[in-house]
Coordinates of C-alpha atoms and ligand atoms in Angstrom, one line a residue:
Chain B
X228 CA -223.5 8.6 -10.9
X229 CA -222.4 4.5 -11.1
X230 CA -219.1 3.1 -10.0
X231 CA -217.2 2.3 -13.0
X232 CA -213.9 0.9 -10.9
X233 CA -214.0 -0.6 -7.7
X234 CA -211.1 -1.6 -5.8
X235 CA -212.1 -3.5 -2.5
X236 CA -210.3 -4.4 -0.2
X237 CA -207.1 -5.0 -2.3
X238 CA -203.5 -6.2 -1.0
X239 CA -200.7 -7.1 -3.0
X240 CA -197.2 -8.3 -2.1
X241 CA -194.4 -9.0 -4.3
X242 CA -192.0 -12.1 -3.7
X243 CA -188.4 -10.8 -4.2
X244 CA -184.7 -12.5 -3.4
X245 CA -184.9 -10.2 -0.6
X246 CA -188.5 -11.4 1.1
X247 CA -192.0 -10.4 0.6
X248 CA -192.5 -6.6 -0.2
X249 CA -196.0 -5.3 0.6
X250 CA -196.5 -3.2 -2.3
X251 CA -200.3 -2.0 -1.7
X252 CA -202.0 -2.8 1.7
X253 CA -206.2 -3.1 1.9
X254 CA -207.0 -0.3 -0.5
X255 CA -210.8 0.2 -1.1
X256 CA -211.8 2.8 -3.8
X257 CA -214.5 3.8 -5.8
X258 CA -214.0 6.0 -9.0
X259 CA -217.2 7.2 -10.5
X260 CA -218.2 7.5 -14.3
X261 CA -216.6 10.7 -15.5
X262 CA -214.6 11.3 -13.2
X263 CA -211.1 12.4 -13.2
X264 CA -209.2 11.2 -10.1
X265 CA -205.5 12.1 -8.8
X266 CA -203.5 9.8 -7.2
X267 CA -200.4 11.5 -5.8
X268 CA -198.1 9.2 -3.5
X269 CA -194.5 9.3 -2.6
X270 CA -192.0 7.3 -5.2
X271 CA -192.6 3.3 -4.5
X272 CA -196.0 3.9 -2.6
X273 CA -197.2 1.3 -5.1
X274 CA -198.9 3.5 -7.5
X275 CA -198.3 2.0 -10.9
X276 CA -198.6 -1.7 -8.9
X277 CA -202.6 0.0 -8.5
X278 CA -203.0 0.3 -12.1
X279 CA -201.3 -2.9 -12.9
X280 CA -204.0 -4.5 -10.7
X281 CA -206.7 -2.9 -12.5
X282 CA -205.5 -3.4 -15.8
X283 CA -205.4 -6.9 -15.0
X284 CA -201.5 -7.5 -15.7
X285 CA -200.9 -8.5 -12.0
X286 CA -203.5 -10.4 -9.8
X287 CA -204.5 -8.8 -6.6
X288 CA -203.0 -11.1 -3.6
X289 CA -206.5 -10.4 -1.5
X290 CA -209.2 -8.6 -2.0
X291 CA -211.0 -7.9 -5.7
X292 CA -211.3 -5.6 -8.3
X293 CA -214.4 -4.8 -10.2
X294 CA -214.7 -2.6 -13.7
X295 CA -218.1 -2.1 -14.9
X296 CA -219.2 -4.5 -11.8
X297 CA -217.3 -7.3 -13.3
X298 CA -214.5 -9.0 -11.6
X299 CA -211.0 -8.4 -13.4
X300 CA -209.3 -11.7 -13.6
X301 CA -207.1 -11.1 -16.6
X302 CA -205.6 -9.1 -19.0
X303 CA -208.6 -6.8 -20.8
X304 CA -209.2 -4.0 -23.2
X305 CA -211.3 -2.0 -21.0
X306 CA -209.1 0.5 -19.4
X307 CA -206.2 1.8 -21.6
X308 CA -202.4 2.4 -19.9
X309 CA -200.5 5.3 -20.6
X310 CA -197.3 3.8 -19.2
X311 CA -195.0 5.5 -17.4
X312 CA -192.1 4.2 -19.2
X313 CA -193.8 5.0 -22.7
X314 CA -193.7 1.1 -23.8
X315 CA -193.7 2.7 -27.6
X316 CA -193.0 -0.4 -30.0
X317 CA -189.8 0.8 -31.5
X318 CA -190.3 -1.1 -35.0
X319 CA -193.5 0.9 -35.2
X320 CA -193.6 4.7 -36.7
X321 CA -195.5 7.1 -34.4
X322 CA -198.0 6.8 -37.0
X323 CA -198.2 3.5 -36.7
X324 CA -197.9 3.7 -32.5
X325 CA -200.8 5.7 -32.8
X326 CA -203.3 3.7 -34.8
X327 CA -202.4 0.4 -33.1
X328 CA -205.4 0.5 -30.6
X329 CA -207.6 1.2 -33.7
X330 CA -205.7 -1.7 -35.6
X331 CA -206.5 -3.9 -32.7
X332 CA -210.3 -2.8 -33.1
X333 CA -210.2 -3.5 -36.8
X334 CA -211.1 -0.2 -37.7
X335 CA -210.3 0.3 -41.7
X336 CA -206.9 1.8 -43.0
X337 CA -208.5 5.1 -44.0
X338 CA -210.2 5.5 -41.3
X339 CA -207.1 4.8 -38.7
X340 CA -205.0 7.1 -40.5
X341 CA -207.5 9.8 -40.0
X342 CA -208.1 9.9 -36.5
X343 CA -204.3 9.3 -36.2
X344 CA -204.0 12.3 -37.9
X345 CA -206.2 14.3 -35.5
X346 CA -204.5 12.9 -32.7
X347 CA -200.8 13.8 -33.9
X348 CA -202.0 17.3 -34.1
X349 CA -203.4 17.2 -31.1
X350 CA -199.7 16.5 -29.5
X351 CA -198.2 18.6 -31.9
X352 CA -195.9 16.3 -34.1
X353 CA -196.8 17.1 -36.8
X354 CA -193.6 16.3 -39.1
X355 CA -192.7 12.9 -36.9
X356 CA -195.4 10.7 -38.4
X357 CA -192.8 8.5 -39.6
X358 CA -190.0 8.7 -37.0
X359 CA -189.0 5.9 -35.1
X360 CA -189.6 6.0 -31.4
X361 CA -185.5 6.5 -31.4
X362 CA -185.6 9.5 -33.5
X363 CA -187.5 11.4 -30.6
X364 CA -186.6 13.2 -27.3
X365 CA -188.2 11.6 -23.8
X366 CA -191.0 14.3 -24.1
X367 CA -192.3 13.4 -27.6
X368 CA -192.4 9.4 -26.9
X369 CA -194.9 10.8 -24.4
X370 CA -197.1 12.7 -26.1
X371 CA -197.2 9.7 -28.9
X372 CA -197.8 7.3 -26.1
X373 CA -200.7 9.8 -25.0
X374 CA -202.1 10.1 -28.5
X375 CA -201.8 5.8 -28.9
X376 CA -203.8 5.6 -25.5
X377 CA -206.4 8.4 -26.4
X378 CA -207.1 7.6 -30.4
X379 CA -208.1 4.1 -28.9
X380 CA -211.2 5.8 -27.6
X381 CA -211.9 3.7 -24.6
X382 CA -213.7 4.6 -21.7
X383 CA -210.9 4.1 -19.3
X384 CA -207.4 6.2 -19.3
X385 CA -205.1 5.2 -16.5
X386 CA -202.4 7.5 -17.0
X387 CA -199.3 6.6 -15.0
X388 CA -197.7 10.1 -14.8
X389 CA -198.0 10.6 -18.5
X390 CA -196.7 14.2 -18.6
X391 CA -193.4 13.5 -16.1
X392 CA -191.5 14.0 -19.3
X393 CA -192.8 17.2 -20.6
X394 CA -191.1 20.5 -20.6
X395 CA -193.5 23.3 -18.2
X396 CA -194.8 25.0 -21.3
X397 CA -195.9 21.5 -23.3
X398 CA -197.0 20.4 -20.0
X399 CA -199.3 22.8 -19.3
X400 CA -200.6 22.7 -22.8
X401 CA -201.0 18.8 -22.8
X402 CA -203.0 19.6 -19.0
X403 CA -205.2 22.1 -20.8
X404 CA -206.0 19.6 -23.3
X405 CA -206.7 16.9 -21.2
X406 CA -209.4 18.5 -19.2
X407 CA -211.0 19.9 -22.7
X408 CA -210.9 16.5 -23.6
X409 CA -212.2 14.8 -20.4
X410 CA -214.9 17.9 -20.5
X411 CA -216.1 16.8 -24.0
X412 CA -215.8 13.1 -23.8
X413 CA -217.1 12.2 -20.1
X414 CA -214.0 10.2 -20.2
X415 CA -213.4 8.2 -16.7
X416 CA -209.2 8.9 -16.0
X417 CA -207.4 7.7 -13.2
X418 CA -204.0 9.9 -13.3
X419 CA -200.9 9.4 -11.5
X420 CA -198.6 12.6 -10.6
X421 CA -195.9 14.0 -8.2
X422 CA -197.2 17.1 -8.8
X423 CA -199.8 18.7 -6.3
X424 CA -200.3 21.7 -9.0
X425 CA -201.4 19.2 -11.8
X426 CA -203.4 17.3 -9.5
X427 CA -205.2 20.4 -8.4
X428 CA -205.3 22.0 -11.7
X429 CA -206.8 18.4 -13.0
X430 CA -208.6 16.6 -10.2
X431 CA -212.6 16.5 -9.5
X432 CA -210.9 14.2 -6.8
X433 CA -207.6 13.7 -5.4
X434 CA -206.4 10.4 -3.4
X435 CA -203.2 10.7 -1.3
X436 CA -201.3 7.2 -0.6
X437 CA -199.3 6.6 2.3
X438 CA -195.5 5.5 1.5
X439 CA -195.1 1.3 1.1
X440 CA -197.3 -0.2 1.4
X441 CA -199.4 2.0 -0.3
X442 CA -202.9 2.5 1.7
X443 CA -205.6 5.4 0.8
X444 CA -204.3 8.2 3.3
X445 CA -206.7 11.0 2.6
X446 CA -209.2 12.0 0.3
X447 CA -210.0 15.2 -0.8
X448 CA -212.8 16.7 -3.5
X449 CA -211.4 19.5 -5.4
X450 CA -214.2 21.8 -5.9
X451 CA -211.8 24.8 -7.2
X452 CA -213.9 26.6 -10.2
X453 CA -213.0 25.5 -13.6
X454 CA -211.7 26.8 -15.7
X455 CA -209.0 26.4 -13.5
X456 CA -207.1 29.6 -14.8
X457 CA -203.9 31.5 -13.6
X458 CA -206.2 33.5 -11.4
X459 CA -207.8 30.9 -9.2
X460 CA -204.1 29.1 -9.1
X461 CA -203.5 32.1 -6.5
X462 CA -206.9 32.2 -4.8
X463 CA -206.6 31.2 -1.3
X464 CA -209.1 28.8 -1.5
X465 CA -206.0 27.1 -3.9
X466 CA -203.6 27.7 -1.9
X467 CA -205.4 26.5 1.2
X468 CA -205.7 23.0 -0.6
X469 CA -202.2 23.3 -1.8
X470 CA -200.5 23.2 1.6
X471 CA -202.9 21.2 3.3
X472 CA -201.7 18.4 0.6
X473 CA -198.6 19.2 0.6
X474 CA -198.3 18.5 4.1
X475 CA -199.7 15.0 4.1
X476 CA -197.7 14.4 1.1
X477 CA -194.7 15.6 2.8
X478 CA -195.1 13.5 6.0
X479 CA -195.2 10.3 3.7
X480 CA -192.4 11.2 1.6
X481 CA -190.5 11.5 5.1
X482 CA -191.7 8.6 6.2
X483 CA -190.4 6.7 2.9
X484 CA -187.4 8.3 3.2
X485 CA -186.6 7.5 7.2
X486 CA -187.5 3.6 6.3
Chain N
X33 CA -219.6 4.6 -25.6
X34 CA -218.8 8.2 -26.0
X35 CA -217.0 8.8 -28.9
X36 CA -215.1 12.1 -29.4
X37 CA -213.3 11.6 -32.6
X38 CA -216.2 12.9 -34.8
X39 CA -216.0 16.1 -33.0
X40 CA -214.3 19.0 -35.0
X41 CA -213.6 20.4 -31.7
X42 CA -210.4 18.8 -31.3
X43 CA -208.4 19.4 -34.2
X44 CA -209.3 23.0 -34.4
X45 CA -207.3 23.1 -31.0
X46 CA -203.9 23.2 -32.4
X47 CA -204.3 26.5 -33.3
X48 CA -203.3 27.3 -29.5
X49 CA -200.9 25.0 -29.4
X50 CA -197.8 26.8 -29.3
X51 CA -195.3 23.9 -28.8
X52 CA -191.6 24.9 -28.9
X53 CA -190.4 23.3 -32.1
X54 CA -187.4 21.1 -32.0
X55 CA -184.3 21.3 -34.2
X56 CA -183.4 17.8 -35.4
X57 CA -179.7 18.5 -36.5
X58 CA -177.4 19.7 -34.0
X59 CA -173.6 20.8 -35.0
X60 CA -171.6 18.7 -33.1
X61 CA -172.3 15.8 -35.3
X62 CA -170.4 17.1 -38.0
X63 CA -167.1 17.4 -35.6
X64 CA -167.8 14.3 -34.9
X65 CA -167.7 12.7 -38.7
X66 CA -164.0 14.7 -38.8
X67 CA -163.0 13.1 -36.2
X68 CA -164.3 9.3 -36.8
X69 CA -162.6 10.3 -40.4
X70 CA -159.5 10.6 -39.0
X71 CA -159.6 7.8 -36.7
X72 CA -159.7 5.6 -40.0
X73 CA -156.6 7.4 -41.6
X74 CA -154.6 6.2 -38.5
X75 CA -156.3 2.4 -38.9
X76 CA -155.3 2.4 -42.3
X77 CA -151.8 3.8 -41.8
X78 CA -151.0 1.4 -38.7
X79 CA -152.2 -1.4 -41.4
X80 CA -149.8 -0.5 -44.0
X81 CA -147.0 -0.3 -41.7
X82 CA -147.8 -3.5 -40.6
X83 CA -147.3 -4.8 -44.1
X84 CA -143.9 -2.5 -44.5
X85 CA -142.1 -3.8 -41.7
X86 CA -142.9 -7.0 -42.6
X87 CA -141.9 -6.8 -46.2
X88 CA -138.9 -5.1 -45.1
X89 CA -137.7 -8.1 -42.4
X90 CA -138.3 -10.8 -44.9
X91 CA -136.6 -8.6 -47.9
X92 CA -133.6 -8.7 -46.0
X93 CA -133.6 -12.3 -45.3
X94 CA -133.5 -12.3 -41.9
X95 CA -136.7 -15.1 -41.8
X96 CA -136.3 -17.6 -44.8
X97 CA -139.8 -17.4 -47.4
X98 CA -140.4 -21.1 -46.1
X99 CA -141.2 -19.9 -42.9
X100 CA -142.6 -16.5 -43.6
X101 CA -143.0 -14.9 -47.1
X102 CA -143.0 -11.5 -48.1
X103 CA -146.5 -9.8 -48.2
X104 CA -145.7 -8.8 -51.5
X105 CA -144.9 -12.4 -52.7
X106 CA -148.4 -13.5 -51.3
X107 CA -149.7 -10.9 -53.4
X108 CA -148.2 -12.3 -56.4
X109 CA -149.3 -15.8 -55.9
X110 CA -152.5 -14.5 -55.2
X111 CA -152.7 -12.5 -58.6
X112 CA -151.4 -15.6 -60.5
X113 CA -153.9 -18.1 -59.0
X114 CA -156.8 -15.2 -59.6
X115 CA -155.7 -15.1 -63.3
X116 CA -155.9 -18.9 -63.7
X117 CA -159.5 -19.1 -61.5
X118 CA -158.2 -21.5 -59.2
X119 CA -158.6 -18.8 -56.3
X120 CA -162.4 -17.9 -56.9
X121 CA -163.0 -21.5 -57.3
X122 CA -162.0 -22.0 -53.6
X123 CA -163.7 -19.1 -52.2
X124 CA -166.7 -20.0 -54.1
X125 CA -166.6 -23.7 -52.9
X126 CA -166.1 -22.3 -49.1
X127 CA -168.7 -20.0 -49.6
X128 CA -171.4 -22.2 -51.0
X129 CA -170.9 -24.5 -48.4
X130 CA -171.1 -21.9 -45.4
X131 CA -173.9 -20.4 -47.1
X132 CA -176.2 -23.6 -47.8
X133 CA -175.4 -25.2 -44.5
X134 CA -175.5 -22.1 -42.4
X135 CA -179.7 -21.1 -44.5
X136 CA -180.8 -24.4 -43.9
X137 CA -179.7 -24.2 -40.2
X138 CA -181.1 -20.7 -40.1
X139 CA -184.4 -21.6 -41.5
X140 CA -184.9 -24.7 -39.1
X141 CA -183.6 -23.2 -36.3
X142 CA -185.3 -19.8 -36.1
X143 CA -189.0 -20.6 -36.6
X144 CA -188.2 -23.5 -34.0
X145 CA -186.8 -21.1 -31.9
X146 CA -189.7 -18.9 -31.5
X147 CA -191.8 -21.7 -31.0
X148 CA -189.8 -22.6 -27.9
X149 CA -189.4 -19.3 -27.0
X150 CA -192.7 -18.4 -26.4
X151 CA -194.2 -21.7 -24.8
X152 CA -192.8 -23.1 -21.8
X153 CA -194.1 -26.5 -22.5
X154 CA -192.4 -27.0 -25.9
X155 CA -189.1 -25.5 -23.8
X156 CA -189.1 -28.3 -21.4
X157 CA -189.7 -31.7 -24.3
X158 CA -186.8 -29.8 -25.8
X159 CA -184.6 -29.0 -23.1
X160 CA -182.7 -32.3 -22.6
X161 CA -181.8 -32.5 -26.4
X162 CA -181.0 -29.2 -26.7
X163 CA -178.1 -29.0 -23.6
X164 CA -176.5 -32.8 -24.8
X165 CA -176.1 -31.0 -28.2
X166 CA -175.1 -27.5 -27.0
X167 CA -172.0 -28.4 -25.8
X168 CA -170.7 -30.1 -28.6
X169 CA -168.2 -28.3 -30.9
X170 CA -169.0 -28.6 -34.5
X171 CA -165.8 -30.3 -34.9
X172 CA -166.8 -33.2 -32.8
X173 CA -169.1 -34.1 -35.7
X174 CA -166.8 -34.5 -38.4
X175 CA -165.6 -37.9 -38.1
X176 CA -169.4 -39.1 -37.7
X177 CA -170.4 -37.0 -40.8
X178 CA -167.7 -38.2 -42.5
X179 CA -168.8 -42.5 -41.6
X180 CA -172.3 -41.2 -42.8
X181 CA -172.1 -39.2 -45.8
X182 CA -168.5 -39.3 -47.1
X183 CA -166.1 -36.2 -48.1
X184 CA -169.0 -34.9 -50.6
X185 CA -170.7 -31.7 -50.7
X186 CA -173.5 -33.7 -48.6
X187 CA -171.3 -33.8 -45.6
X188 CA -170.0 -30.5 -46.0
X189 CA -173.4 -29.1 -45.6
X190 CA -174.5 -31.6 -42.9
X191 CA -171.5 -30.3 -40.6
X192 CA -171.9 -26.7 -41.3
X193 CA -175.8 -27.6 -40.2
X194 CA -174.9 -29.6 -37.4
X195 CA -172.3 -27.0 -35.9
X196 CA -174.7 -23.6 -36.5
X197 CA -178.0 -24.9 -35.7
X198 CA -177.6 -25.5 -31.9
X199 CA -176.2 -22.0 -31.2
X200 CA -178.7 -20.6 -34.0
X201 CA -181.9 -22.1 -31.7
X202 CA -179.9 -20.9 -28.9
X203 CA -179.7 -17.2 -30.0
X204 CA -183.5 -17.6 -30.9
X205 CA -185.2 -18.4 -27.9
X206 CA -182.9 -16.1 -25.8
X207 CA -184.1 -13.2 -28.4
X208 CA -187.8 -14.3 -28.6
X209 CA -187.6 -14.3 -24.4
X210 CA -186.0 -10.9 -24.2
X211 CA -188.5 -8.8 -25.8
X212 CA -189.6 -6.5 -23.1
X213 CA -192.4 -7.9 -21.5
X214 CA -194.1 -4.2 -21.1
X215 CA -194.3 -3.9 -25.0
X216 CA -196.4 -7.2 -24.8
X217 CA -198.7 -5.8 -22.0
X218 CA -199.0 -2.8 -24.0
X219 CA -200.4 -5.0 -26.7
X220 CA -202.6 -6.8 -24.9
X221 CA -203.9 -3.8 -23.1
X222 CA -205.1 -2.8 -26.5
X223 CA -207.1 -6.2 -27.0
X224 CA -204.2 -8.1 -29.1
X225 CA -204.9 -11.7 -28.9
X226 CA -202.2 -14.1 -28.7
X227 CA -201.7 -14.6 -32.5
X228 CA -201.7 -10.7 -32.7
X229 CA -199.0 -10.2 -30.2
X230 CA -197.2 -12.8 -31.9
X231 CA -197.1 -11.3 -34.7
X232 CA -196.7 -7.4 -34.0
X233 CA -195.0 -7.4 -30.9
X234 CA -192.5 -10.8 -30.6
X235 CA -191.3 -11.0 -33.8
X236 CA -190.5 -7.5 -34.8
X237 CA -189.4 -7.4 -31.3
X238 CA -186.6 -10.3 -31.4
X239 CA -185.4 -9.4 -34.9
X240 CA -182.7 -7.4 -33.7
X241 CA -181.3 -9.8 -31.5
X242 CA -182.0 -13.1 -34.0
X243 CA -179.8 -11.5 -36.2
X244 CA -177.2 -10.4 -34.1
X245 CA -176.9 -13.9 -33.2
X246 CA -177.0 -15.1 -36.5
X247 CA -174.2 -13.0 -37.5
X248 CA -172.4 -14.9 -34.6
X249 CA -173.7 -18.5 -35.6
X250 CA -172.5 -17.1 -39.2
X251 CA -169.0 -16.8 -38.3
X252 CA -169.2 -20.2 -36.1
X253 CA -170.1 -21.4 -39.6
X254 CA -167.0 -20.4 -41.2
X255 CA -164.8 -21.7 -38.2
X256 CA -166.8 -25.4 -39.0
X257 CA -166.8 -25.3 -42.7
X258 CA -162.6 -24.4 -42.9
X259 CA -161.9 -27.3 -39.9
X260 CA -164.0 -29.8 -42.4
X261 CA -161.8 -28.6 -45.4
X262 CA -158.8 -29.1 -42.8
X263 CA -159.5 -32.7 -42.4
X264 CA -161.1 -33.8 -46.0
X265 CA -161.8 -32.0 -49.1
X266 CA -160.5 -31.5 -52.6
X267 CA -161.2 -27.9 -52.8
X268 CA -162.2 -25.1 -50.7
X269 CA -160.3 -22.6 -48.5
X270 CA -159.1 -25.1 -46.0
X271 CA -158.1 -27.2 -48.3
X272 CA -156.0 -24.4 -50.2
X273 CA -154.0 -23.9 -46.9
X274 CA -153.6 -27.7 -46.0
X275 CA -152.4 -27.9 -49.6
X276 CA -150.1 -25.3 -49.5
X277 CA -148.3 -27.2 -46.3
X278 CA -148.4 -30.4 -48.3
X279 CA -146.2 -28.8 -51.1
X280 CA -144.2 -26.5 -48.4
X281 CA -145.9 -23.0 -49.9
X282 CA -146.2 -21.1 -47.2
X283 CA -147.1 -18.2 -49.7
X284 CA -150.3 -20.2 -50.4
X285 CA -151.2 -20.7 -46.9
X286 CA -150.7 -17.0 -46.0
X287 CA -152.6 -16.6 -49.0
X288 CA -155.2 -18.5 -47.9
X289 CA -155.8 -17.1 -44.3
X290 CA -156.2 -13.5 -46.1
X291 CA -159.0 -15.1 -48.5
X292 CA -160.9 -16.1 -44.8
X293 CA -160.3 -13.2 -43.5
X294 CA -161.2 -10.8 -46.1
X295 CA -164.6 -12.7 -47.5
X296 CA -165.9 -12.8 -43.3
X297 CA -164.7 -9.5 -43.4
X298 CA -167.2 -8.6 -46.7
X299 CA -169.9 -11.0 -45.7
X300 CA -170.0 -8.9 -42.6
X301 CA -170.1 -5.7 -44.1
X302 CA -172.8 -6.9 -46.5
X303 CA -174.8 -8.3 -43.4
X304 CA -174.5 -4.9 -41.8
X305 CA -175.9 -2.9 -44.7
X306 CA -179.2 -5.8 -44.9
X307 CA -179.2 -5.4 -41.2
X308 CA -179.5 -1.6 -41.3
X309 CA -182.3 -2.0 -44.2
X310 CA -184.5 -4.7 -42.8
X311 CA -184.5 -3.0 -39.2
X312 CA -184.3 0.6 -39.5
X313 CA -185.9 1.5 -36.2
X314 CA -183.0 -0.5 -34.4
X315 CA -182.2 1.2 -31.0
X316 CA -178.4 1.9 -30.1
X317 CA -177.6 -0.1 -27.3
Ligands
LIG184 N1 -192.8 -6.9 -10.1 C1 -192.2 -6.4 -9.0 N2 -191.7 -7.3 -8.6 C2 -190.9 -6.9 -7.0 N3 -191.4 -5.3 -6.5 C3 -192.4 -4.9 -7.0 C4 -192.9 -5.3 -8.6 N4 -193.4 -4.0 -8.8 C5 -193.5 -3.3 -7.7 N5 -192.7 -3.9 -6.8 C6 -192.3 -3.1 -5.4 O1 -193.3 -3.0 -5.4 C7 -193.6 -1.2 -4.5 C8 -194.5 -0.2 -5.5 O2 -194.1 -0.4 -6.8 P1 -194.9 0.8 -7.7 O3 -193.9 0.7 -8.8 O4 -196.3 0.4 -7.7 O5 -194.6 2.3 -7.0 P2 -194.8 3.7 -7.6 O6 -195.8 4.3 -6.4 O7 -195.4 3.4 -9.2 O8 -194.0 4.4 -7.8 P3 -193.0 6.0 -8.5 O9 -193.9 6.8 -8.4 O10 -191.8 5.6 -8.4 O11 -193.4 5.1 -10.0 C9 -191.6 -0.8 -5.0 O12 -191.6 -1.1 -3.9 C10 -191.7 -1.9 -5.4 O13 -190.1 -2.2 -5.5
LIG185 MG1 -194.9 4.1 -10.8

């Protein structure tokens, strides 16, 4: 398989009033084409920062990031972001938000509408096509932002806790949808989550970050059989993986709280 | 690139979805409406009793009418002046001055402000001039404008323009800069060019703050025009008040003040309505 994202010796620090904050330290990471990679890490461990670097919103303090073997030097549209804060355009309706990426690709109005309708159905927002974001609940906004990213159909998806605001039931449905989409489309997905269960359910590989500054603490290939039904989730193998992951994450969360 | 837009299986999956449907309308809202209605009644009653107390005190002769006329006397005066058309003339000429001066300054300040707000270099070029003009109260321009333009309409338009331009510009610059940066990132992430970001994000995103700023500026424009009319004019609400003073007609002064207040309130109501129409997506803050 070919590497689609390569993160090489990347460090990122921020200058703040209180001095320098080291968000990422010497990250090395290769994402293969078609992978569904989950990143787990304590709050503040630099996960969003890594996404911002991959999307080209910010430049690494040192090191470099390659996308399809090309160094990222600025903002580009090769990796679509699902923002942790949704980032919906408040002046656009649900439909117009979902159509945005397609509009940027100069796809015709009619075709745009067709595709957007498909994704409205996918995230079950029928009847809200003409609502503005202010009229939606947090979970609904999150679904619009997912639909907007999926509709634009880029090869790489960077999803920053995309299901965080969803209730348990909706979340499970969305997880199943994402797995299906991933299997059908062969997209490369990098997925940040706080939920170990979610990571084990979705990922083909899982990466755990240390607490600040973020480093890759451990990596785990997820061989759990697919589809990862309820049966799989009570299997011995699953539980072992889960407790192993949990121990690693727990250590880091404790470090974070102590510091 | 692999596309799955055309895959029919996706659309069919919706049948398996069982999202809990959310109810849009919630009952507590109605209760709140009733409450705000009764609050409105309280406000109206308070206003009426204020007028009543004023009326009683003046009617009982505690205060000479020259010092403070009764509200009924003001109303009678207002009615007379309304009949002979004088009052409408004054309201109209002040409003025209405000609206013309304000529109010219808004038409100049908003595009210019958006430009300055989105280009650091341009901002740096104009910063010195702006920072000199900014602290000047609009009234400070009155002598110079009288000298340059006399006491005619041009002078009134000019003074309103001078009073509104700098604040309108500053509000627009601020509004343009305060557009949530994550939205600009999101647009760029979907491949938007600079021009597209301007059209799709910065322009609509700065609209609510620009509009809010312009409402304040319109208030300033009224202050300016009334002061200009107090100093030199032969019509307008400011002139009406000053004239009332010259002839010791206190009821005319009060009437003029009430008319200024009423006109500004009406314009505000109209603007709020316009705002709801052109920015229906505005998020409450
Ligand atoms: N623009 C910035 N300026 C200064 N510091 C920043 C900036 N962005 C992030 N940081 C700091 O970098 C660290 C990592 O932040 P980041 O948002 O990447 O964490 P995260 O892992 O996404 O956390 P969470 O799970 O809570 O979303 C934090 O300490 C944060 O304060
Ligand atoms: Mg984050």
